[in-house]
Short mmCIF file of C-alpha atoms (C1' of nucleotides) in Angstrom, two decimals:
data_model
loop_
_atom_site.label_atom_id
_atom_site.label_comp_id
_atom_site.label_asym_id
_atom_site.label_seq_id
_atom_site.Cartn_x
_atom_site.Cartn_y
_atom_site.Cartn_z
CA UNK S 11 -83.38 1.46 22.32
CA UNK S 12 -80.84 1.91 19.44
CA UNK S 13 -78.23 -0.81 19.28
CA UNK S 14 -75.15 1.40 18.76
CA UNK S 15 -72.09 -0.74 18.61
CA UNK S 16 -70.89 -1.31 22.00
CA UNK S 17 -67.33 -0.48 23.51
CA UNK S 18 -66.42 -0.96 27.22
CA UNK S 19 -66.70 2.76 27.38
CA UNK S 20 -70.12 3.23 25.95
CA UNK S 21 -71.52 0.65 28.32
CA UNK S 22 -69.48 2.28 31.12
CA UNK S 23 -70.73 5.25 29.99
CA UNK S 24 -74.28 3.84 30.08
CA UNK S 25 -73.70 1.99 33.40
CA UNK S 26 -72.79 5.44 35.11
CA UNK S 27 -76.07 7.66 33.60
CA UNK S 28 -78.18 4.33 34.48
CA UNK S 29 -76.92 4.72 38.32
CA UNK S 30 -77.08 9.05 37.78
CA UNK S 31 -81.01 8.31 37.19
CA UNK S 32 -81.70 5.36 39.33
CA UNK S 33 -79.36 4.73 41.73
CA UNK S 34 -76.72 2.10 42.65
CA UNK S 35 -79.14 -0.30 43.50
CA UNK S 36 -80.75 -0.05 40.42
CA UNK S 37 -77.62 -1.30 38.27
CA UNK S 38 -77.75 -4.61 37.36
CA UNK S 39 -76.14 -6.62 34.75
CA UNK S 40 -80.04 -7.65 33.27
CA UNK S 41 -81.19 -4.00 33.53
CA UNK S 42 -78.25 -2.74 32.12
CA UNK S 43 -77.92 -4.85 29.11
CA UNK S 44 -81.52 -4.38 28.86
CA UNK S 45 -81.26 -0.73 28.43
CA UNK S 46 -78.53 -1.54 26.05
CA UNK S 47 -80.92 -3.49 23.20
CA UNK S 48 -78.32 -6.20 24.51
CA UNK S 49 -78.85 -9.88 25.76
CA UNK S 50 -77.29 -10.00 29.14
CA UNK S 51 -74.84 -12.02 28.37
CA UNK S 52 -73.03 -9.75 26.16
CA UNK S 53 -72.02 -7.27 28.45
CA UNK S 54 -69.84 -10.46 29.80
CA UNK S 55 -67.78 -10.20 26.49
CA UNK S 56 -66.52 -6.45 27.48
CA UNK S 57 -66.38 -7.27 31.39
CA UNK S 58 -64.99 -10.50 33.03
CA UNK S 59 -67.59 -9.72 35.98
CA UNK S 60 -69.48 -6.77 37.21
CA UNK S 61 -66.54 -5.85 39.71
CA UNK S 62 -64.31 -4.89 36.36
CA UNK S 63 -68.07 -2.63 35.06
CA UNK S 64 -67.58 -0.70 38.39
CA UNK S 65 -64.05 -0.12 37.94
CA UNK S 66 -64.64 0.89 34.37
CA UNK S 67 -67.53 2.94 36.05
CA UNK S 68 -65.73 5.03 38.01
CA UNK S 69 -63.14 5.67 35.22
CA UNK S 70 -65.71 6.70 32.92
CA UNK S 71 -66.84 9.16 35.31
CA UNK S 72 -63.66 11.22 35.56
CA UNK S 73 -63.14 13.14 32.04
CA UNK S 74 -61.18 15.83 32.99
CA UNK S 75 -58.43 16.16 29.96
CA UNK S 76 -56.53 18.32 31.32
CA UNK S 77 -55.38 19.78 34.57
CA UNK S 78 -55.40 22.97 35.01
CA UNK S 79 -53.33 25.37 36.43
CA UNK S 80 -54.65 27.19 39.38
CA UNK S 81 -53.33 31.06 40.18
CA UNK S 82 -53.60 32.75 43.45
CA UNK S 83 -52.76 31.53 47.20
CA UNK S 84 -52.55 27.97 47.88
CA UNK S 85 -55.29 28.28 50.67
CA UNK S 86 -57.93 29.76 48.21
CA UNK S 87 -56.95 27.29 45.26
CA UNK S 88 -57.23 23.86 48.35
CA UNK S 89 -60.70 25.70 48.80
CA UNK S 90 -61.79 25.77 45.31
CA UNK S 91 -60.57 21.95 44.77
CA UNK S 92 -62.22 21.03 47.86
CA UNK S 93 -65.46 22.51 47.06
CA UNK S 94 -65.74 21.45 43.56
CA UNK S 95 -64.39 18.05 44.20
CA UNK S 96 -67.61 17.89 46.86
CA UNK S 97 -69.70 19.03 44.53
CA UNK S 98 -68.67 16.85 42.23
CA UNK S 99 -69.52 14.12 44.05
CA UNK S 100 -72.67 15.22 45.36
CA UNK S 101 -73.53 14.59 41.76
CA UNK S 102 -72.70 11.36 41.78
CA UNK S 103 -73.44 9.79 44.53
CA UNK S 104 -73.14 6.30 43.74
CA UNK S 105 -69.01 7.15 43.02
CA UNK S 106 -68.84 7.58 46.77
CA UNK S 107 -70.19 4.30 47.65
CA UNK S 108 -68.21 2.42 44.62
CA UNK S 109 -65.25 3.64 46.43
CA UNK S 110 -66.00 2.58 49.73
CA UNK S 111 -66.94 -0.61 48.30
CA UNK S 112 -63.60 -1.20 46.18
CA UNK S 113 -60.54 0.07 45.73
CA UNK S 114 -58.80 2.27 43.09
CA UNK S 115 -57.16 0.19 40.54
CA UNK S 116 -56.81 2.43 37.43
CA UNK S 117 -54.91 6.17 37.22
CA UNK S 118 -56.99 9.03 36.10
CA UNK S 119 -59.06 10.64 39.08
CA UNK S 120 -55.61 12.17 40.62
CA UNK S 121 -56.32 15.65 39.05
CA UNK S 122 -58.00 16.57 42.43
CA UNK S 123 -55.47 15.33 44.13
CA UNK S 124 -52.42 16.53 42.01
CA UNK S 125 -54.03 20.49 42.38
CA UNK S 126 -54.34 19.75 46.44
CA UNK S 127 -50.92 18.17 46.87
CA UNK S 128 -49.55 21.69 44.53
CA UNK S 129 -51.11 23.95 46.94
CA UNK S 130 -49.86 21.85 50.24
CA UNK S 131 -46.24 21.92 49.04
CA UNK S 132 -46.63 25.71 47.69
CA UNK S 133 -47.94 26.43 51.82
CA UNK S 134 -44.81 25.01 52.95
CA UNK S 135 -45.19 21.50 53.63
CA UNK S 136 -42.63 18.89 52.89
CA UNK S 137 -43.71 15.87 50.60
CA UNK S 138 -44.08 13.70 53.25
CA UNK S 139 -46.68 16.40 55.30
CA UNK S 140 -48.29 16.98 51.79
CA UNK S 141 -48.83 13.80 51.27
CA UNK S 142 -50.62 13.15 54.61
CA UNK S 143 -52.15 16.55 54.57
CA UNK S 144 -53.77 15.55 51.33
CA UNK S 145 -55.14 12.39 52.40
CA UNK S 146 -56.45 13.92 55.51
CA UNK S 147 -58.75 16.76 53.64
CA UNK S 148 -59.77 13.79 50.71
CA UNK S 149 -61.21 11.71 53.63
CA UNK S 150 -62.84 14.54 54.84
CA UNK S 151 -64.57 15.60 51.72
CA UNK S 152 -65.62 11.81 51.09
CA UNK S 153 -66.75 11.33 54.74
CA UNK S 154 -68.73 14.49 54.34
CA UNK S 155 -70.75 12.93 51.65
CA UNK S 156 -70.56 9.48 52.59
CA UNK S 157 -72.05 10.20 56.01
CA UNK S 158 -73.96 13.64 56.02
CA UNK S 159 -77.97 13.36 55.27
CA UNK S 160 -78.48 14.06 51.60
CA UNK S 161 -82.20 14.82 52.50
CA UNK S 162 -82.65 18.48 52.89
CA UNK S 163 -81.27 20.26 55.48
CA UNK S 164 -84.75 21.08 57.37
CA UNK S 165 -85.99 17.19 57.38
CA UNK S 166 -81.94 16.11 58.52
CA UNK S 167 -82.37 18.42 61.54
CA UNK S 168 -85.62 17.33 62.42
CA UNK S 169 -84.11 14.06 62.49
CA UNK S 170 -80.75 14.86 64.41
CA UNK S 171 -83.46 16.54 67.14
CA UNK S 172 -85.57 14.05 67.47
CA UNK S 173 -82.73 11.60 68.15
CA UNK S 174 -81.27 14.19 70.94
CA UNK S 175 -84.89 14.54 72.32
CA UNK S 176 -84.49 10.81 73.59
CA UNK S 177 -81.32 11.04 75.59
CA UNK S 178 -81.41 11.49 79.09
CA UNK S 179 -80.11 15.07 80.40
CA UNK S 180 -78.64 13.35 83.06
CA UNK S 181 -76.42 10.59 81.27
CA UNK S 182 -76.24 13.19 78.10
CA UNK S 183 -76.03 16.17 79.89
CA UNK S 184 -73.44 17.75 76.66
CA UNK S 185 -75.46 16.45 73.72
CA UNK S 186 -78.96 17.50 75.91
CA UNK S 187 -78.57 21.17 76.46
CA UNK S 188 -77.84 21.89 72.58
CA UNK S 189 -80.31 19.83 70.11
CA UNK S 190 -80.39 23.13 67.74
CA UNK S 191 -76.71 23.10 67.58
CA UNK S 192 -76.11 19.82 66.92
CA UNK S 193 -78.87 19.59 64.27
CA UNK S 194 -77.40 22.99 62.51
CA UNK S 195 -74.67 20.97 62.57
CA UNK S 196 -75.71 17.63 60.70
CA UNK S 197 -74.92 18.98 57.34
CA UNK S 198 -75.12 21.50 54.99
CA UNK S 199 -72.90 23.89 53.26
CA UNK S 200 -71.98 25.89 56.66
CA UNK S 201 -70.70 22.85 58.28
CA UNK S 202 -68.51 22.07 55.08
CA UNK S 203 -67.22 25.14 54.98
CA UNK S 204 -66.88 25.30 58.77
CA UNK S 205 -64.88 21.68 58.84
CA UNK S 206 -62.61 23.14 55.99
CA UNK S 207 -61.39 26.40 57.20
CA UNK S 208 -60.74 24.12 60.78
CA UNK S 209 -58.57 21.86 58.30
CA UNK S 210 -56.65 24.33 56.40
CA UNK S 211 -56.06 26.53 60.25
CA UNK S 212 -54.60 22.78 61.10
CA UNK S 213 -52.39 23.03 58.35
CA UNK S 214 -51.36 26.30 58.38
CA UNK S 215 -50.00 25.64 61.63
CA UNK S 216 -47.51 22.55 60.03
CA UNK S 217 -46.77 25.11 56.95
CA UNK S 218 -43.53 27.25 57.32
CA UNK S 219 -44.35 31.13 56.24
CA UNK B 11 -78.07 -25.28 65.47
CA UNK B 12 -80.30 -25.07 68.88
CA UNK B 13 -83.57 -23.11 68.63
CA UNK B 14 -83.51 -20.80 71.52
CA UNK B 15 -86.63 -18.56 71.78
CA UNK B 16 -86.38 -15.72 69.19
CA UNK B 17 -86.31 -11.76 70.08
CA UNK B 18 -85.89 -8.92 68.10
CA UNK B 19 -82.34 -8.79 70.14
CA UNK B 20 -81.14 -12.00 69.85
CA UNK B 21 -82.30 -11.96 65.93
CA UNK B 22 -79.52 -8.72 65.79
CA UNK B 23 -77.05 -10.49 67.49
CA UNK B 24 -76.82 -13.25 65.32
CA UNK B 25 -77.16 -11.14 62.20
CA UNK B 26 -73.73 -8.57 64.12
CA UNK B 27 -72.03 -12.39 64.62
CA UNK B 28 -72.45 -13.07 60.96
CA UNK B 29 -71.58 -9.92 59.96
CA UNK B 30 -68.80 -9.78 61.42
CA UNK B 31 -67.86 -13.08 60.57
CA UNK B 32 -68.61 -12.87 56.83
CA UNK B 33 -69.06 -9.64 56.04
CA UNK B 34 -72.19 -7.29 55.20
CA UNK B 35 -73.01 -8.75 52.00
CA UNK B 36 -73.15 -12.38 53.28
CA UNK B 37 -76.35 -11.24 54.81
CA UNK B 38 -79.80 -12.54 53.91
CA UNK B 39 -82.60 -13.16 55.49
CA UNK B 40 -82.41 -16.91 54.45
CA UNK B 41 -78.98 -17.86 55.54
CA UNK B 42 -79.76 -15.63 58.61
CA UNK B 43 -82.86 -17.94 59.41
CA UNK B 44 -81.19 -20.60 58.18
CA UNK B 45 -78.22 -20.00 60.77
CA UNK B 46 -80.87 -20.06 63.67
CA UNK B 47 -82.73 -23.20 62.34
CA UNK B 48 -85.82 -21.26 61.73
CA UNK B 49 -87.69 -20.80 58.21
CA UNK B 50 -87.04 -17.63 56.33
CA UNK B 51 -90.37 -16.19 57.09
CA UNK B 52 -90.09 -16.36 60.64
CA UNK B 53 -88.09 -13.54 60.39
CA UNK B 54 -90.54 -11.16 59.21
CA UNK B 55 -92.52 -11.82 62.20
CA UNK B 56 -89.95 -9.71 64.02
CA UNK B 57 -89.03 -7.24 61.32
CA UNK B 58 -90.95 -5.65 58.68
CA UNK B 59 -88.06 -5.82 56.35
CA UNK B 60 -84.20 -6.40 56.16
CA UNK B 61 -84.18 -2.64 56.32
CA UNK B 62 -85.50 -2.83 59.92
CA UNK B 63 -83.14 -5.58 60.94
CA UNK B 64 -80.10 -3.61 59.90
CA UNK B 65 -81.61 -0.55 62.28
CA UNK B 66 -81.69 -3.34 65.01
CA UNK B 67 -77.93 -4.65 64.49
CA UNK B 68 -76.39 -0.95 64.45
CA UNK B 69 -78.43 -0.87 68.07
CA UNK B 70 -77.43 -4.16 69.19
CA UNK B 71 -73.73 -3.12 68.15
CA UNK B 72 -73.67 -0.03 70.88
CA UNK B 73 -74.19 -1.82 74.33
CA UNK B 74 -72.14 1.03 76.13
CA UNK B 75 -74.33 0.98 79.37
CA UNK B 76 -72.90 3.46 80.87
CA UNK B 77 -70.85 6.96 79.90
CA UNK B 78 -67.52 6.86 81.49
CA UNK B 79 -66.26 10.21 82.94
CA UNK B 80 -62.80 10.81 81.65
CA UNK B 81 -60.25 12.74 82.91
CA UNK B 82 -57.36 14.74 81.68
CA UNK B 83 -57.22 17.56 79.37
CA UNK B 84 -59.73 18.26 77.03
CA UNK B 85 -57.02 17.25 74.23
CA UNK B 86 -55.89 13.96 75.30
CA UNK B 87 -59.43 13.09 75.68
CA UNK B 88 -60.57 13.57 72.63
CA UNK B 89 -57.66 11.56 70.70
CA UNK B 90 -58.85 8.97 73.18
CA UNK B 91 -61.91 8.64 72.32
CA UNK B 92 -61.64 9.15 68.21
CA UNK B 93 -59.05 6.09 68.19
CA UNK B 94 -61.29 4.04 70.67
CA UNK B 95 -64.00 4.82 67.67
CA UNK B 96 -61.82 3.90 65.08
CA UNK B 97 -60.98 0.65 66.78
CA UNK B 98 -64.23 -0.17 67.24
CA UNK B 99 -65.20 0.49 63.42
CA UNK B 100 -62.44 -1.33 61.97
CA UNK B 101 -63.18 -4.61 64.20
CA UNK B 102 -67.17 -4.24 63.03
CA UNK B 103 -66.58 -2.86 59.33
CA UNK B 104 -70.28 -3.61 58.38
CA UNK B 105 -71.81 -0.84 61.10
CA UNK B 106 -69.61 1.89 58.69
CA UNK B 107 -71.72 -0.04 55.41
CA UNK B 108 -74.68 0.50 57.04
CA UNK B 109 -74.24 3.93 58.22
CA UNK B 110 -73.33 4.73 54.75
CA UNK B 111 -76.39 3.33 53.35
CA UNK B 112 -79.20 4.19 55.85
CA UNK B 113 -79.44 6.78 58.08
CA UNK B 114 -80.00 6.16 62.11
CA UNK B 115 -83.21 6.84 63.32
CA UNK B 116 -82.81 5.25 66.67
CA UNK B 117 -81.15 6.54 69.93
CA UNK B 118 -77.68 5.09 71.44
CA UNK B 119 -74.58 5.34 70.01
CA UNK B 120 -74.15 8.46 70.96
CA UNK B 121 -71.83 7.96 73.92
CA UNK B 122 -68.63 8.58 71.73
CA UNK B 123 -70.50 11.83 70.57
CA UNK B 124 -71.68 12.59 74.11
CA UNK B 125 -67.88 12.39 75.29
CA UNK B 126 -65.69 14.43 72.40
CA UNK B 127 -68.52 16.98 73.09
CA UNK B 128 -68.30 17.47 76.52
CA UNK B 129 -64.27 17.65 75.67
CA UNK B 130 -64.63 20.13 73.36
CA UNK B 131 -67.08 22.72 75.71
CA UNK B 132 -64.24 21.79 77.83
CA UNK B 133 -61.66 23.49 75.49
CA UNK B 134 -63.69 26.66 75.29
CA UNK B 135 -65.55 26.49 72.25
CA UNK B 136 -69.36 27.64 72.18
CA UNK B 137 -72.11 25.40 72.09
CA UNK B 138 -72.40 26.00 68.08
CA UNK B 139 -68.47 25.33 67.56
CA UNK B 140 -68.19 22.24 69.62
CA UNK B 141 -71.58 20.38 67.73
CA UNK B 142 -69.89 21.56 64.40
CA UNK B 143 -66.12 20.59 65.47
CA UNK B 144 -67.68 17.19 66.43
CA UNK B 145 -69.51 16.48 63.44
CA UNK B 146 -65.78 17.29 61.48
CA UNK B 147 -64.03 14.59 63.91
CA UNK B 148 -66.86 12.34 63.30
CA UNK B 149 -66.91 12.69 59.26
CA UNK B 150 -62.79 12.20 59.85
CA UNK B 151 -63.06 9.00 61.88
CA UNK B 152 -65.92 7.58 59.68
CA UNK B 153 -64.75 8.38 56.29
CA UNK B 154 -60.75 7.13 57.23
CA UNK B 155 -62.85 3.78 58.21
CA UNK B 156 -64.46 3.36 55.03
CA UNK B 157 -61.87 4.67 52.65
CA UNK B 158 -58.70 3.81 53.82
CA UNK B 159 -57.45 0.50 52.47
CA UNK B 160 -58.21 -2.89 55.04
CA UNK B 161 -55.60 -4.63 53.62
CA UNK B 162 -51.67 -4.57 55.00
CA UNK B 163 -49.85 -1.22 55.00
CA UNK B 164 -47.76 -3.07 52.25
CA UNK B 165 -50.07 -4.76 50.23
CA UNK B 166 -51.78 -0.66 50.28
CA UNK B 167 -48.73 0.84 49.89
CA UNK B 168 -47.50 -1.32 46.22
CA UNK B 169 -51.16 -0.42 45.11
CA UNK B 170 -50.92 3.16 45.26
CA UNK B 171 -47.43 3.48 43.90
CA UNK B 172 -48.11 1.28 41.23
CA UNK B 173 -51.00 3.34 40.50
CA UNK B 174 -49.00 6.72 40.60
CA UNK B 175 -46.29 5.64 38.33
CA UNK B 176 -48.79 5.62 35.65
CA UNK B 177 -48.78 9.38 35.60
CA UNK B 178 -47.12 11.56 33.57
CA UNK B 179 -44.66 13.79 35.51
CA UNK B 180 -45.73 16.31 32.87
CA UNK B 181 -49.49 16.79 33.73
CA UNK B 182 -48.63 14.93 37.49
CA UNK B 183 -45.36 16.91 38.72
CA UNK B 184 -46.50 17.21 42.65
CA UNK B 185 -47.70 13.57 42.32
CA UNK B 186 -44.69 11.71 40.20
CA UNK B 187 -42.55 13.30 42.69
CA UNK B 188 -44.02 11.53 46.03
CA UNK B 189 -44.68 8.10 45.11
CA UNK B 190 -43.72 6.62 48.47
CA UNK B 191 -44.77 9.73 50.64
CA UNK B 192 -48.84 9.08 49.11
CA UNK B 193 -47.67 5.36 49.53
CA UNK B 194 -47.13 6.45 53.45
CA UNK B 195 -50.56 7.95 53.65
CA UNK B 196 -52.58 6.19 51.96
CA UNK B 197 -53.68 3.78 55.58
CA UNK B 198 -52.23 2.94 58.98
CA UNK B 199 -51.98 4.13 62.16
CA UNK B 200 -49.43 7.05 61.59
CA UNK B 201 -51.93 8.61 58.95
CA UNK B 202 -55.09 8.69 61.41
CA UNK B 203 -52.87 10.22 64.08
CA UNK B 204 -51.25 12.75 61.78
CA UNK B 205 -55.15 13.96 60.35
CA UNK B 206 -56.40 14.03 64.26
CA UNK B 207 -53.47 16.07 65.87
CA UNK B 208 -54.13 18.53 62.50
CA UNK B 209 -57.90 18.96 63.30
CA UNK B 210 -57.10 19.31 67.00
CA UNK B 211 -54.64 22.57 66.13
CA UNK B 212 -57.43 23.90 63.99
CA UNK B 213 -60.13 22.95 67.12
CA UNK B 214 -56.88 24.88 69.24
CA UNK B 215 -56.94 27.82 67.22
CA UNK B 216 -60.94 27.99 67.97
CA UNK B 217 -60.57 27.68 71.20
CA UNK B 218 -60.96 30.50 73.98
CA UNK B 219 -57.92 29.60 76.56
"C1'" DA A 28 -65.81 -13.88 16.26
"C1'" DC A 29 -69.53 -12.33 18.42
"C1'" DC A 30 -73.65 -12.92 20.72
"C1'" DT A 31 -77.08 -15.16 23.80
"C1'" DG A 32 -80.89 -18.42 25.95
"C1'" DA A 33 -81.19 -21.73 29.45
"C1'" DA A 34 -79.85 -23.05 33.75
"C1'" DC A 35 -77.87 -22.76 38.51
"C1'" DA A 36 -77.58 -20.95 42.83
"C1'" DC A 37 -78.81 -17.23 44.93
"C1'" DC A 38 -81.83 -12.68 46.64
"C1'" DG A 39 -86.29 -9.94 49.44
"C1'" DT A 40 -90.93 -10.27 50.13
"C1'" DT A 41 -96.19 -11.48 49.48
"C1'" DC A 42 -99.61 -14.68 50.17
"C1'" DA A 43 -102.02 -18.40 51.71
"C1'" DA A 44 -101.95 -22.15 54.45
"C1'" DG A 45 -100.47 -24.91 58.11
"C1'" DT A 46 -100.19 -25.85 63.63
"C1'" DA F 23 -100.84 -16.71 67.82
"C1'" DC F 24 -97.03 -18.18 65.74
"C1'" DC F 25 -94.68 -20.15 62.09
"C1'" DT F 26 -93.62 -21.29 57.21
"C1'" DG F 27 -93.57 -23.45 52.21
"C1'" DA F 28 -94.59 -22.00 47.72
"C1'" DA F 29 -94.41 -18.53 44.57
"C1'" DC F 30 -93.05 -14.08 42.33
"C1'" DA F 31 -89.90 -11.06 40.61
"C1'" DC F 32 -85.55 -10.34 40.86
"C1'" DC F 33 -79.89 -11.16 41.16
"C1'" DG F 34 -74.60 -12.64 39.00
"C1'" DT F 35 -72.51 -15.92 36.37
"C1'" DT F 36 -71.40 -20.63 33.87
"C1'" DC F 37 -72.14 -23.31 30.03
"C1'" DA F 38 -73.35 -24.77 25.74
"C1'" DA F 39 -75.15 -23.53 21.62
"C1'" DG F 40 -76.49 -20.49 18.09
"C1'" DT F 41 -75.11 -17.12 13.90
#
DNA sequence: ACCTGAACACCGTTCAAGT
DNA sequence: ACCTGAACACCGTTCAAGT
């Protein structure tokens, strides 16, 4: 591999493509510097440990420049934000489980939020129900990638029915009578879609209009 | 430490207890043998891999014998049993790790699902609405687990106003202007009840009553 | 100033050998 | 049958030394 000269965000940069490819569990600070042309040790000189790489990680992985401004009802525009930011993360996987690992230290990464928190107050909301409103559909989108089989939809269902094929109808009697359902319902773009229209009907109740 | 006679069961216990105790990444299959004065490979006589012993611990974290029958409206139900799940996430933070990292392939732990289903048939919804209006609870309750900050309400609070008043009100206007109302969301008790009570209207407006 | 090999204290797991 | 030490191929990071 080329030795280019090194920055913290070329090796961030690296760091992020190396986890794209391989997976979180792939990035190491030997592998990485590896890839680099690098002795390990070197990365040490632009990180104090490989906490401060993931931070820079994540940073590196949100280069949005500008925000942009988003016409039409604020329902449609928390739909589009919603979507892409899922999509977005779908991409990148390993984000998801950095930030369930550590917290948010640095700025940047707010543009999802900022368009979100525009359409909440533009429904209505005051800042304070924005705010929480916000927070509620963000933890919803990263749950929903976090926790939803990334395996394809056929093999997750298969899976979600086998499970329900072990319960006992009489101590399950709910979960028992509807394995189809329940597997349709494991993931997938439907459910998304389903869990985000049940959100924004939730908030359109707390909006004044 | 006594050597008691080894089972896959008591082997998951141990490895819950230090898990709990220490946290997920404290675990290894040497300081887990070491813990119950047995050599490392003993291990591997009851599981194939650490992979397998993680499967056992989520079991051996469910040992709900029985499903209660719970009374009351289908409402109050259901907020009972998301914050009893919630509870019982944040005082075993690994099982929400694990979940994240591997998916189940075993039976149990489906009593919580078992009950907010049953609530929600209750409420009117179809058989296709209540497995997808569970699975949106679920996501909720999981991903507020593992991406809402552990630490104090306080200590959470400084960190995300600290982190907002890096933003330009220019690019940021919705954001710069709510400091302490994210602040208020970002964790704690008030949030999770706000998000549940806004999912239950949108479950409300689904309902047949 | 910048880089890095050796070393330390860890991992999961295979293999061959002990009882 | 049941258990396990040694070994292999890895980790993150400290330290001292190289240029």
């Amino acid at each position: 591999m080329v030795t280019k000269t090194l920055t913290r965000e070329s090796i961030a940069a690296a760091a992020l493509e190396l986890v794209d490819r391989d997976g979180l569990e792939a990035l190491s600070m030997r592998r990485l510097a590896d890839e680099l042309g690098v002795g390990t040790m070197t990365l040490y000189g632009y990180f104090r440990s490989k906490t401060e790489l993931l931070e820079a990680l994540m940073d590196s992985a949100v280069t949005v420049p500008e925000v942009p401004t988003l016409e039409g009802h604020w329902r449609e525009r928390l739909v589009l934000v919603a979507r892409g930011l899922r999509a977005y993360l779908e991409s990148h996987p390993a984000l998801v489980q950095i930030r369930a690992q550590q917290r948010l230290t640095r700025p940047r990464q707010f543009v999802a939020t900022e368009l979100m928190t525009r359409a909440l107050l533009d429904a209505g909301l005051s800042r304070e129900e924005a705010a929480r409103a916000f927070r509620v559909v963000f933890t919803y989108v990263f749950g929903f990638v976090a926790f939803s089989p990334t395996t394809t939809a056929d093999v997750a269902r298969r899976e979600v029915r086998s499970a329900l094929a072990g319960l006992d109808p009489a101590t399950y009697p709910a979960l028992a009578s509807m394995p189809d359902e329940a597997a349709a319902a494991a993931a997938g773009d439907e459910q998304f879609e389903y869990g985000l229209e049940l959100m924004l009907d939730g908030i359109e109740v707390r909006a004044a209009h």
